[in-house]
Amino acid sequence: AAVAAHRLRLGDVERAAADLDDPVAKALATSWFDADAAERLALEIPDDEEEVDPEALLAQPLPRAQLLVDRGGKTVADVAETTATPRRRSAASLRRRRDKLKQAHLKKLEDRGDDPTRPPDPERWLPKKLRSYNKRGRRAKQQHNKFSSGAQGIDASARDVAKFDVAARKAAAEAAPPPINGHPKNKRRAKR
């Protein structure tokens, strides 16, 4: 039936009709390509032998769709009746359950070799590279901050400003005592 349904979706009606077992579906599928054969198949469909009283049908309530919840055959209404009042657990039973779970957790820690009395790491929320005991990551962070602190191109140290102040350097050179000839800086200047 699944193969026939797939072939019907693809538009291959003739092959789908050959795969169908239900005489009604087979007659309907055959009617798309051969009206005479579909008529013959429709005549072969067995009639319902039950006699239906029309008055009894009118007296019956309208049928409602019932969704099956599980394989047990329970309907949504049946399940709603049984679960209408949720059972509340007492505080004592919740406490016992919590204690039981805690004991299981502590046993798991002991089996793993951890000390259950040791408090958890207070820095567990920080990334590992920023934790105090990770010196390598901290050093890299300090180096990064050393070179990337401050706004771009605005703040310069006093030493940097003095290095680029040509007038101040000239005045300092004139006020300084004359250099001694044996000084290495003077030798380098003489070679130039």
Backbone as ProteinMPNN parsed JSONL, in Angstrom:
{"seq_chain_A": "AAVAAHRLRLGDVERAAADLDDPVAKALATSWFDADAAERLALEIPDDEEEVDPEALLAQPLPRAQLLVDRGGKTVADVAETTATPRRRSAASLRRRRDKLKQAHLKKLEDRGDDPTRPPDPERWLPKKLRSYNKRGRRAKQQHNKFSSGAQGIDASARDVAKFDVAARKAAAEAAPPPINGHPKNKRRAKR", "coords_chain_A": {"N_chain_A": [[0.832, -1.192, 0.0], [2.014, 1.205, 0.703], [3.891, 1.535, -1.285], [2.233, 1.808, -3.474], [0.917, 4.185, -2.804], [3.056, 5.928, -2.938], [3.672, 5.767, -5.644], [1.344, 6.828, -6.694], [1.579, 9.465, -5.834], [3.706, 10.218, -7.408], [2.527, 10.177, -9.842], [2.304, 7.903, -11.382], [-0.078, 6.175, -12.225], [-1.067, 3.792, -13.334], [0.733, 1.686, -12.614], [0.473, 1.968, -9.873], [-2.195, 1.225, -9.469], [-2.021, -1.478, -10.025], [-0.604, -2.347, -7.838], [-2.304, -1.995, -5.677], [-4.392, -3.401, -3.112], [-6.9, -3.083, -1.987], [-10.212, -3.209, -3.1], [-11.858, -0.975, -3.623], [-10.093, 1.232, -3.707], [-8.535, 0.351, -5.789], [-10.361, 0.405, -7.92], [-10.881, 3.142, -8.057], [-8.317, 4.149, -8.73], [-7.933, 2.924, -11.188], [-9.853, 4.179, -12.687], [-8.702, 6.473, -13.648], [-7.319, 5.922, -15.954], [-8.612, 3.871, -17.41], [-11.786, 3.59, -18.059], [-13.749, 1.565, -18.521], [-12.642, -0.753, -17.344], [-12.516, 0.132, -14.721], [-15.214, 0.348, -14.134], [-15.989, -2.338, -14.21], [-14.456, -3.298, -12.064], [-15.684, -1.875, -10.008], [-18.158, -3.068, -9.907], [-17.475, -5.477, -8.822], [-17.008, -4.962, -6.188], [-17.767, -5.873, -2.921], [-21.003, -5.701, -1.334], [-22.132, -4.063, 1.665], [-23.379, -6.097, 4.172], [-24.77, -5.484, 6.37], [-27.703, -4.05, 7.634], [-28.66, -0.759, 7.868], [-30.347, 1.322, 10.048], [-31.909, 4.247, 9.266], [-33.176, 6.031, 11.033], [-32.079, 5.372, 13.498], [-29.466, 6.14, 13.071], [-29.765, 8.939, 12.881], [-30.52, 9.5, 15.464], [-28.266, 9.016, 16.952], [-25.407, 10.496, 18.666], [-23.147, 12.969, 17.284], [-20.193, 11.719, 15.758], [-16.974, 11.861, 17.307], [-13.563, 12.633, 16.83], [-11.099, 10.629, 18.24], [-8.064, 10.809, 19.763], [-5.425, 8.548, 19.968], [-3.394, 7.89, 22.685], [-1.468, 6.102, 23.626], [-0.27, 2.739, 23.003], [-1.928, 1.236, 24.456], [-4.513, 1.862, 24.032], [-5.759, 3.965, 25.251], [-7.637, 6.927, 25.326], [-7.461, 10.506, 24.779], [-9.244, 11.711, 26.505], [-9.545, 9.72, 28.472], [-6.988, 9.699, 29.583], [-6.857, 12.302, 30.542], [-8.712, 12.191, 32.602], [-7.441, 10.511, 34.442], [-5.128, 11.9, 35.061], [-5.902, 14.314, 36.077], [-5.696, 15.357, 38.66], [-2.763, 16.164, 39.852], [-0.34, 14.414, 41.759], [1.02, 15.613, 44.668], [4.186, 15.802, 46.117], [5.322, 15.243, 49.395], [7.105, 17.408, 51.667], [8.917, 16.026, 53.192], [9.38, 13.694, 51.707], [10.548, 14.795, 49.456], [12.883, 15.828, 50.604], [14.117, 13.45, 51.429], [14.593, 12.283, 48.935], [16.341, 14.16, 47.823], [18.51, 13.927, 49.587], [19.245, 11.309, 49.046], [20.078, 11.499, 46.364], [22.235, 13.225, 46.749], [23.969, 11.659, 48.306], [24.559, 9.678, 46.433], [25.955, 11.202, 44.571], [28.176, 12.048, 46.082], [29.36, 9.573, 46.558], [30.081, 8.903, 43.979], [32.032, 10.845, 43.524], [33.971, 10.071, 45.4], [34.667, 7.564, 44.392], [35.912, 8.349, 42.095], [38.13, 9.493, 43.099], [38.213, 12.06, 44.074], [38.158, 14.561, 46.645], [35.401, 14.863, 48.623], [34.942, 16.789, 50.553], [36.391, 18.987, 49.925], [36.111, 22.341, 48.851], [34.516, 23.582, 45.834], [36.273, 24.946, 42.974], [36.663, 28.38, 43.191], [37.108, 30.01, 41.016], [35.949, 28.825, 38.857], [34.191, 29.823, 37.049], [35.485, 31.558, 35.448], [37.296, 31.936, 32.35], [39.868, 29.543, 31.584], [42.332, 30.662, 30.934], [42.375, 33.054, 32.245], [42.459, 32.553, 34.928], [43.847, 32.66, 38.275], [45.826, 30.798, 38.885], [46.863, 30.048, 36.499], [49.566, 30.84, 35.149], [50.789, 31.205, 32.704], [48.833, 32.024, 30.827], [48.034, 34.352, 32.078], [50.333, 35.915, 31.976], [50.578, 36.338, 29.251], [48.32, 37.855, 28.884], [49.003, 40.118, 30.356], [51.177, 41.076, 28.877], [49.86, 41.696, 26.533], [48.175, 43.73, 27.41], [50.082, 45.619, 28.069], [51.046, 46.606, 25.685], [48.794, 47.395, 24.354], [47.338, 49.282, 25.683], [45.511, 52.297, 26.336], [44.446, 55.078, 24.271], [44.44, 55.304, 20.691], [47.333, 56.632, 19.458], [47.247, 59.035, 20.996], [48.105, 59.411, 23.728], [51.268, 59.941, 24.875], [54.354, 59.091, 26.408], [56.376, 61.048, 28.698], [59.076, 60.751, 28.177], [59.069, 59.928, 25.506], [58.071, 62.209, 24.31], [60.088, 64.041, 24.872], [62.113, 62.956, 23.372], [61.406, 63.552, 20.747], [61.409, 66.285, 20.725], [63.148, 68.593, 19.262], [64.245, 71.156, 19.677], [64.529, 71.285, 22.451], [66.378, 69.261, 22.834], [68.621, 70.331, 21.52], [69.165, 72.55, 23.097], [69.83, 71.272, 25.481], [72.133, 69.94, 24.708], [73.896, 72.064, 24.213], [74.118, 73.177, 26.749], [75.304, 71.18, 28.176], [78.363, 69.807, 29.538], [81.494, 69.793, 27.69], [82.224, 66.847, 25.732], [84.261, 64.027, 26.702], [87.234, 63.01, 25.085], [87.827, 60.265, 24.958], [85.469, 58.894, 25.06], [83.13, 56.373, 23.985], [81.031, 57.161, 22.326], [81.906, 59.431, 21.085], [83.952, 58.455, 19.472], [82.577, 56.994, 17.614], [81.226, 59.029, 16.317], [83.316, 60.389, 15.181], [84.223, 58.67, 13.191], [82.325, 58.858, 11.216]], "CA_chain_A": [[0.0, 0.0, 0.0], [2.899, 2.374, 0.755], [4.492, 1.679, -2.615], [1.175, 2.311, -4.35], [0.704, 5.591, -2.462], [4.196, 6.683, -3.47], [3.53, 5.843, -7.112], [0.258, 7.766, -6.978], [2.12, 10.813, -5.667], [4.584, 10.501, -8.549], [1.71, 10.253, -11.052], [2.32, 6.62, -12.09], [-1.349, 5.632, -11.763], [-1.255, 2.404, -13.805], [1.496, 0.773, -11.752], [-0.097, 2.066, -8.531], [-3.428, 0.429, -9.462], [-1.639, -2.89, -9.994], [-0.088, -2.659, -6.503], [-3.33, -1.843, -4.651], [-5.155, -4.599, -2.726], [-8.269, -2.689, -1.666], [-10.966, -3.127, -4.363], [-12.375, 0.386, -3.841], [-8.961, 2.058, -4.129], [-8.106, -0.129, -7.106], [-11.33, 0.915, -8.9], [-10.659, 4.582, -8.206], [-7.064, 4.388, -9.456], [-8.105, 2.469, -12.572], [-10.729, 5.116, -13.389], [-7.901, 7.539, -14.238], [-6.786, 5.574, -17.283], [-9.462, 2.918, -18.131], [-13.118, 3.719, -17.465], [-14.467, 0.281, -18.58], [-12.082, -1.644, -16.323], [-12.902, 0.676, -13.425], [-16.629, -0.014, -13.941], [-16.015, -3.77, -13.888], [-13.951, -3.444, -10.697], [-16.677, -1.327, -9.087], [-19.225, -4.064, -9.757], [-16.963, -6.582, -8.012], [-16.895, -4.547, -4.785], [-18.864, -6.49, -2.16], [-21.903, -4.795, -0.623], [-22.235, -4.275, 3.102], [-24.535, -6.931, 4.447], [-25.492, -4.924, 7.499], [-28.747, -3.087, 7.302], [-28.543, 0.386, 8.752], [-31.604, 2.027, 10.25], [-31.632, 5.682, 9.175], [-33.676, 6.72, 12.224], [-31.099, 5.143, 14.557], [-28.299, 6.989, 12.759], [-30.084, 10.32, 13.221], [-30.641, 9.613, 16.913], [-26.931, 8.906, 17.567], [-24.655, 11.761, 18.711], [-22.133, 13.108, 16.232], [-18.931, 11.066, 16.138], [-15.835, 12.75, 17.556], [-12.27, 11.982, 16.627], [-10.396, 10.371, 19.483], [-6.646, 10.578, 19.542], [-4.851, 7.512, 20.822], [-2.201, 8.385, 23.357], [-0.459, 5.057, 23.637], [-0.74, 1.509, 22.378], [-2.902, 0.621, 25.342], [-5.844, 2.208, 23.567], [-6.337, 5.041, 26.047], [-7.871, 8.148, 24.568], [-7.05, 11.724, 25.467], [-10.196, 11.928, 27.604], [-9.215, 8.767, 29.538], [-5.755, 10.14, 30.231], [-7.167, 13.535, 31.266], [-9.394, 11.83, 33.843], [-6.511, 9.917, 35.395], [-4.069, 12.845, 35.437], [-6.503, 15.611, 36.377], [-5.169, 15.861, 39.933], [-1.385, 15.701, 40.012], [0.01, 14.059, 43.126], [2.093, 16.461, 45.192], [5.062, 15.097, 47.051], [5.482, 15.945, 50.663], [8.429, 17.992, 51.859], [9.802, 14.983, 53.732], [9.793, 12.794, 50.625], [11.493, 15.55, 48.61], [14.143, 15.892, 51.327], [14.736, 12.121, 51.348], [15.082, 12.089, 47.562], [17.504, 15.017, 47.652], [19.607, 13.313, 50.335], [19.649, 10.097, 48.318], [20.85, 11.941, 45.196], [23.489, 13.799, 47.231], [24.838, 10.551, 48.695], [25.036, 9.044, 45.203], [26.949, 12.099, 43.97], [29.392, 11.986, 46.899], [29.977, 8.266, 46.315], [30.721, 8.977, 42.658], [33.257, 11.639, 43.681], [34.964, 9.257, 46.101], [35.128, 6.525, 43.463], [36.79, 8.999, 41.122], [39.351, 9.914, 43.782], [38.113, 13.45, 44.506], [37.815, 14.753, 48.051], [34.095, 15.532, 48.626], [34.891, 17.895, 51.514], [37.094, 20.14, 49.345], [35.151, 23.213, 48.159], [34.803, 23.705, 44.404], [37.146, 26.043, 42.565], [35.87, 29.61, 43.084], [37.345, 30.648, 39.72], [35.493, 27.91, 37.806], [33.36, 30.542, 36.082], [36.375, 32.319, 34.568], [38.026, 31.123, 31.383], [41.085, 29.011, 32.207], [43.5, 31.508, 30.709], [42.322, 34.21, 33.128], [42.48, 32.144, 36.332], [45.057, 33.114, 38.956], [46.864, 29.767, 38.917], [47.346, 29.81, 35.145], [50.494, 31.954, 34.974], [51.129, 31.414, 31.295], [47.787, 32.834, 30.218], [48.019, 35.652, 32.718], [51.475, 36.67, 31.466], [50.242, 36.766, 27.893], [47.333, 38.92, 29.012], [49.708, 41.311, 30.808], [51.935, 41.588, 27.737], [48.9, 42.279, 25.599], [47.717, 44.996, 27.983], [51.194, 46.556, 28.097], [51.206, 47.235, 24.371], [47.551, 47.848, 23.738], [46.544, 50.133, 26.566], [45.42, 53.689, 25.931], [43.826, 55.363, 22.989], [45.375, 55.19, 19.573], [48.097, 57.803, 19.035], [47.015, 60.279, 21.738], [48.884, 59.536, 24.955], [52.675, 59.58, 24.739], [55.051, 59.312, 27.674], [57.219, 62.255, 28.716], [60.35, 60.413, 27.549], [58.865, 59.942, 24.055], [57.9, 63.604, 23.883], [61.397, 64.68, 24.949], [62.948, 62.428, 22.294], [61.061, 64.201, 19.484], [61.495, 67.739, 20.867], [64.483, 68.91, 18.757], [64.735, 72.402, 20.299], [64.959, 70.974, 23.815], [67.601, 68.454, 22.741], [69.718, 71.237, 21.152], [69.486, 73.376, 24.278], [70.493, 70.407, 26.451], [73.473, 69.637, 24.208], [74.729, 73.262, 24.388], [74.326, 73.406, 28.183], [76.073, 70.066, 28.738], [79.817, 70.014, 29.436], [82.038, 69.183, 26.473], [82.481, 65.416, 25.914], [85.638, 63.581, 26.84], [87.6, 62.401, 23.806], [87.898, 58.815, 25.009], [84.128, 58.306, 25.176], [82.824, 55.602, 22.772], [80.116, 57.853, 21.416], [82.689, 60.38, 20.309], [84.705, 57.716, 18.462], [81.654, 56.651, 16.523], [80.926, 60.233, 15.578], [84.503, 60.768, 14.429], [84.36, 57.816, 12.024], [81.329, 59.178, 10.197]], "C_chain_A": [[0.878, 1.259, 0.0], [3.541, 2.627, -0.602], [3.474, 2.271, -3.581], [0.921, 3.789, -4.075], [1.833, 6.458, -2.999], [4.085, 6.827, -4.984], [2.394, 6.787, -7.503], [0.743, 9.211, -6.851], [3.004, 11.2, -6.85], [3.808, 10.591, -9.865], [1.709, 8.971, -11.864], [1.094, 5.82, -11.655], [-1.517, 4.162, -12.163], [-0.513, 1.406, -12.915], [0.971, 0.806, -10.321], [-1.361, 1.229, -8.428], [-3.115, -1.053, -9.386], [-1.172, -3.297, -8.594], [-1.166, -2.633, -5.416], [-4.072, -3.146, -4.399], [-6.613, -4.28, -2.471], [-9.065, -2.524, -2.96], [-11.496, -1.717, -4.644], [-11.254, 1.292, -4.353], [-8.492, 1.657, -5.526], [-9.039, 0.391, -8.195], [-11.133, 2.404, -9.125], [-9.389, 4.869, -9.014], [-7.217, 3.99, -10.924], [-8.961, 3.444, -13.364], [-9.949, 6.26, -14.032], [-7.44, 7.194, -15.652], [-7.672, 4.591, -18.06], [-10.835, 2.896, -17.468], [-13.863, 2.383, -17.45], [-13.965, -0.674, -17.502], [-12.469, -1.162, -14.933], [-14.354, 0.327, -13.116], [-16.76, -1.485, -13.557], [-15.538, -4.004, -12.452], [-14.955, -2.926, -9.67], [-17.822, -2.299, -8.871], [-18.781, -5.236, -8.887], [-16.855, -6.239, -6.531], [-18.058, -5.154, -4.015], [-19.687, -5.432, -1.419], [-21.847, -5.091, 0.867], [-23.502, -5.064, 3.377], [-25.329, -6.401, 5.632], [-26.553, -3.967, 6.997], [-28.696, -1.983, 8.328], [-29.887, 1.084, 8.824], [-31.325, 3.526, 10.207], [-32.099, 6.458, 10.403], [-32.678, 6.566, 13.382], [-29.844, 5.982, 14.33], [-28.549, 8.439, 13.148], [-30.148, 10.522, 14.729], [-29.272, 9.581, 17.603], [-26.256, 10.282, 17.633], [-23.607, 11.778, 17.593], [-20.837, 12.431, 16.669], [-17.825, 12.109, 16.325], [-14.554, 11.961, 17.345], [-11.6, 11.812, 17.979], [-8.953, 10.04, 19.164], [-6.163, 9.493, 20.487], [-3.553, 8.026, 21.405], [-1.101, 7.34, 23.342], [-1.047, 3.793, 23.031], [-1.766, 0.783, 23.236], [-4.327, 0.962, 24.948], [-6.497, 3.295, 24.387], [-6.508, 6.276, 25.177], [-7.426, 9.343, 25.39], [-7.966, 11.979, 26.661], [-9.882, 10.991, 28.771], [-7.978, 9.226, 30.304], [-6.012, 11.4, 31.046], [-7.864, 13.225, 32.592], [-8.41, 11.313, 34.88], [-5.456, 10.907, 35.87], [-4.623, 14.213, 35.804], [-5.945, 16.196, 37.667], [-3.753, 15.338, 40.115], [-1.072, 15.465, 41.488], [1.186, 14.924, 43.569], [2.9, 15.66, 46.188], [5.202, 15.915, 48.323], [6.92, 16.46, 50.774], [9.419, 16.946, 52.361], [10.287, 14.048, 52.626], [10.766, 13.497, 49.678], [12.864, 15.621, 49.274], [14.873, 14.556, 51.264], [15.325, 11.877, 49.962], [16.343, 12.914, 47.319], [18.716, 14.44, 48.372], [20.149, 12.083, 49.619], [20.512, 10.468, 47.107], [22.207, 12.507, 45.616], [24.469, 12.699, 47.619], [25.397, 9.841, 47.466], [26.123, 9.886, 44.548], [28.268, 12.043, 44.748], [30.118, 10.662, 46.703], [30.695, 8.26, 44.969], [32.022, 9.77, 42.738], [34.356, 10.823, 44.368], [35.517, 8.161, 45.203], [36.124, 7.093, 42.46], [38.089, 9.458, 41.762], [39.328, 11.365, 44.221], [37.74, 13.5, 45.986], [36.481, 15.499, 48.108], [34.019, 16.707, 49.593], [35.579, 19.151, 50.972], [36.082, 21.027, 48.611], [35.495, 23.306, 46.67], [35.648, 24.943, 44.114], [36.328, 27.327, 42.437], [36.05, 30.319, 41.739], [36.836, 29.796, 38.561], [34.647, 28.604, 36.752], [34.209, 31.359, 35.114], [36.968, 31.407, 33.51], [39.374, 30.71, 31.972], [42.278, 29.94, 32.026], [43.508, 32.738, 31.613], [42.386, 33.836, 34.601], [43.837, 32.445, 36.955], [46.157, 32.063, 38.932], [47.376, 29.421, 37.525], [48.271, 30.96, 34.779], [50.793, 32.241, 33.513], [50.099, 32.313, 30.619], [47.746, 34.234, 30.788], [49.147, 36.52, 32.177], [51.179, 37.181, 30.05], [49.246, 37.917, 27.93], [48.015, 40.222, 29.442], [50.522, 41.93, 29.671], [51.01, 42.284, 26.751], [48.438, 43.639, 26.109], [48.815, 46.046, 27.959], [51.291, 47.315, 26.774], [49.912, 47.809, 23.818], [46.721, 48.712, 24.661], [46.544, 51.551, 26.026], [44.785, 53.847, 24.568], [44.883, 55.389, 21.899], [46.017, 56.538, 19.267], [47.914, 59.059, 19.854], [47.981, 60.427, 22.898], [50.311, 59.064, 24.707], [53.361, 59.885, 26.061], [55.953, 60.547, 27.549], [58.556, 61.977, 28.028], [60.232, 60.452, 26.026], [58.733, 61.372, 23.528], [59.254, 64.297, 23.863], [62.285, 64.203, 23.799], [62.67, 63.154, 20.971], [61.113, 65.728, 19.553], [62.931, 68.164, 20.512], [65.058, 70.151, 19.436], [65.247, 72.128, 21.704], [66.241, 70.159, 23.79], [68.803, 69.344, 22.406], [70.163, 72.079, 22.344], [70.217, 72.536, 25.321], [71.912, 70.102, 26.01], [74.398, 70.84, 24.393], [75.058, 73.493, 25.855], [75.193, 72.323, 28.802], [77.565, 70.367, 28.624], [80.362, 69.314, 28.192], [82.401, 67.717, 26.724], [83.975, 65.13, 26.026], [85.988, 62.817, 25.568], [87.609, 60.887, 23.832], [86.539, 58.137, 25.079], [83.766, 57.575, 23.886], [81.916, 56.331, 21.804], [80.894, 58.824, 20.528], [83.471, 59.666, 19.219], [83.804, 57.38, 17.281], [81.351, 57.888, 15.696], [82.124, 60.638, 14.702], [84.636, 59.935, 13.167], [83.408, 58.216, 10.891], [81.773, 60.189, 9.255]], "O_chain_A": [[0.53, 2.26, -0.627], [3.715, 3.772, -1.018], [3.806, 3.126, -4.403], [0.728, 4.566, -5.01], [1.606, 7.578, -3.457], [4.373, 7.889, -5.536], [2.473, 7.466, -8.526], [0.371, 10.073, -7.647], [3.048, 12.365, -7.247], [4.351, 11.024, -10.881], [1.15, 8.957, -12.961], [1.194, 4.91, -10.832], [-2.06, 3.374, -11.388], [-1.082, 0.392, -12.511], [1.014, -0.208, -9.624], [-1.585, 0.583, -7.405], [-3.853, -1.812, -8.756], [-1.323, -4.454, -8.202], [-0.961, -3.194, -4.339], [-4.352, -3.905, -5.327], [-7.479, -5.12, -2.715], [-8.644, -1.773, -3.839], [-11.57, -1.314, -5.805], [-11.442, 2.033, -5.318], [-8.106, 2.5, -6.335], [-8.582, 0.777, -9.271], [-11.21, 2.878, -10.259], [-9.392, 5.738, -9.885], [-6.68, 4.66, -11.805], [-8.82, 3.536, -14.583], [-10.493, 6.957, -14.888], [-7.198, 8.091, -16.458], [-7.506, 4.476, -19.274], [-11.02, 2.255, -16.434], [-14.545, 2.081, -16.471], [-14.759, -1.328, -16.826], [-12.725, -1.981, -14.05], [-14.692, 0.04, -11.968], [-17.551, -1.834, -12.681], [-16.124, -4.797, -11.715], [-15.063, -3.481, -8.577], [-18.396, -2.355, -7.783], [-19.613, -5.913, -8.283], [-16.634, -7.125, -5.705], [-19.213, -4.977, -4.401], [-19.163, -4.423, -0.948], [-21.555, -6.213, 1.283], [-24.573, -4.731, 2.87], [-26.456, -6.838, 5.863], [-26.335, -3.186, 6.071], [-28.691, -2.247, 9.531], [-30.493, 1.4, 7.801], [-30.571, 4.028, 11.041], [-31.472, 7.449, 10.775], [-32.458, 7.504, 14.149], [-29.236, 6.474, 15.28], [-27.659, 9.102, 13.681], [-29.857, 11.614, 15.218], [-29.139, 10.07, 18.725], [-26.492, 11.134, 16.776], [-23.24, 10.74, 17.041], [-20.429, 12.558, 17.823], [-17.755, 13.101, 15.599], [-14.482, 10.77, 17.648], [-11.543, 12.752, 18.772], [-8.658, 9.12, 18.402], [-6.465, 9.525, 21.68], [-2.705, 8.544, 20.679], [0.059, 7.653, 23.077], [-2.198, 3.785, 22.595], [-2.396, -0.174, 22.787], [-5.265, 0.387, 25.499], [-7.695, 3.532, 24.233], [-5.628, 6.622, 24.389], [-7.057, 9.205, 26.557], [-7.504, 12.416, 27.714], [-9.942, 11.404, 29.929], [-7.935, 9.148, 31.532], [-5.447, 11.558, 32.129], [-7.639, 13.911, 33.589], [-8.525, 11.635, 36.063], [-4.939, 10.766, 36.979], [-3.87, 15.185, 35.839], [-5.741, 17.406, 37.758], [-3.567, 14.182, 40.495], [-1.495, 16.232, 42.353], [2.225, 14.955, 42.91], [2.347, 14.925, 47.007], [5.196, 17.146, 48.292], [7.82, 16.005, 50.068], [10.598, 16.969, 52.009], [11.453, 13.654, 52.603], [11.694, 12.876, 49.16], [13.889, 15.491, 48.605], [16.088, 14.513, 51.072], [16.421, 11.331, 49.831], [17.293, 12.442, 46.695], [19.824, 14.458, 47.837], [21.357, 11.846, 49.591], [21.54, 9.841, 46.851], [23.209, 12.299, 44.932], [25.656, 12.782, 47.307], [26.564, 9.448, 47.448], [27.101, 9.349, 44.029], [29.345, 11.995, 44.152], [31.348, 10.623, 46.683], [31.776, 7.688, 44.832], [33.007, 9.411, 42.093], [35.52, 10.876, 43.971], [36.711, 7.863, 45.251], [37.055, 6.411, 42.032], [39.048, 9.778, 41.06], [40.344, 11.865, 44.703], [37.088, 12.595, 46.506], [36.415, 16.654, 47.686], [33.124, 17.543, 49.472], [35.377, 20.248, 51.493], [35.277, 20.52, 47.828], [36.653, 23.126, 46.293], [35.716, 25.867, 44.925], [35.384, 27.366, 41.648], [35.218, 31.146, 41.367], [37.233, 30.007, 37.415], [34.406, 28.046, 35.681], [33.716, 31.804, 34.078], [37.128, 30.211, 33.755], [39.955, 31.446, 32.769], [43.15, 29.992, 32.893], [44.538, 33.401, 31.739], [42.368, 34.725, 35.453], [44.853, 32.482, 36.261], [47.334, 32.424, 38.957], [48.253, 28.567, 37.396], [47.838, 31.942, 34.175], [51.022, 33.388, 33.131], [50.46, 33.258, 29.917], [47.458, 35.194, 30.074], [48.959, 37.714, 31.943], [51.5, 38.32, 29.71], [49.314, 38.838, 27.116], [47.662, 41.299, 28.962], [50.555, 43.15, 29.515], [51.345, 43.335, 26.204], [48.322, 44.59, 25.336], [48.527, 47.238, 27.842], [51.581, 48.511, 26.75], [49.943, 48.631, 22.902], [45.518, 48.864, 24.447], [47.478, 51.958, 25.335], [44.613, 52.886, 23.818], [46.079, 55.487, 22.176], [45.332, 57.477, 18.863], [48.403, 60.106, 19.431], [48.617, 61.472, 23.038], [50.529, 57.902, 24.363], [52.991, 60.833, 26.754], [56.247, 61.017, 26.45], [59.111, 62.859, 27.372], [61.13, 60.925, 25.331], [59.218, 61.697, 22.445], [59.545, 65.06, 22.942], [63.117, 64.963, 23.304], [63.581, 63.351, 20.167], [60.885, 66.397, 18.545], [63.823, 68.104, 21.357], [66.25, 70.184, 19.739], [66.276, 72.668, 22.109], [67.107, 70.35, 24.644], [69.889, 69.137, 22.947], [71.353, 72.292, 22.573], [71.13, 73.034, 25.98], [72.81, 70.013, 26.847], [75.576, 70.658, 24.701], [76.152, 73.954, 26.18], [75.768, 72.541, 29.869], [77.988, 71.093, 27.724], [79.764, 68.357, 27.699], [82.842, 67.377, 27.822], [84.819, 65.873, 25.525], [85.166, 62.073, 25.032], [87.409, 60.271, 22.786], [86.472, 56.91, 25.15], [84.05, 58.078, 22.799], [82.017, 56.141, 20.592], [80.563, 59.007, 19.357], [83.641, 60.219, 18.132], [84.203, 57.469, 16.12], [81.232, 57.791, 14.475], [81.944, 61.169, 13.606], [85.12, 60.443, 12.155], [83.682, 57.93, 9.725], [81.03, 60.553, 8.344]]}, "name": "protein", "num_of_chains": 1, "seq": "AAVAAHRLRLGDVERAAADLDDPVAKALATSWFDADAAERLALEIPDDEEEVDPEALLAQPLPRAQLLVDRGGKTVADVAETTATPRRRSAASLRRRRDKLKQAHLKKLEDRGDDPTRPPDPERWLPKKLRSYNKRGRRAKQQHNKFSSGAQGIDASARDVAKFDVAARKAAAEAAPPPINGHPKNKRRAKR"}
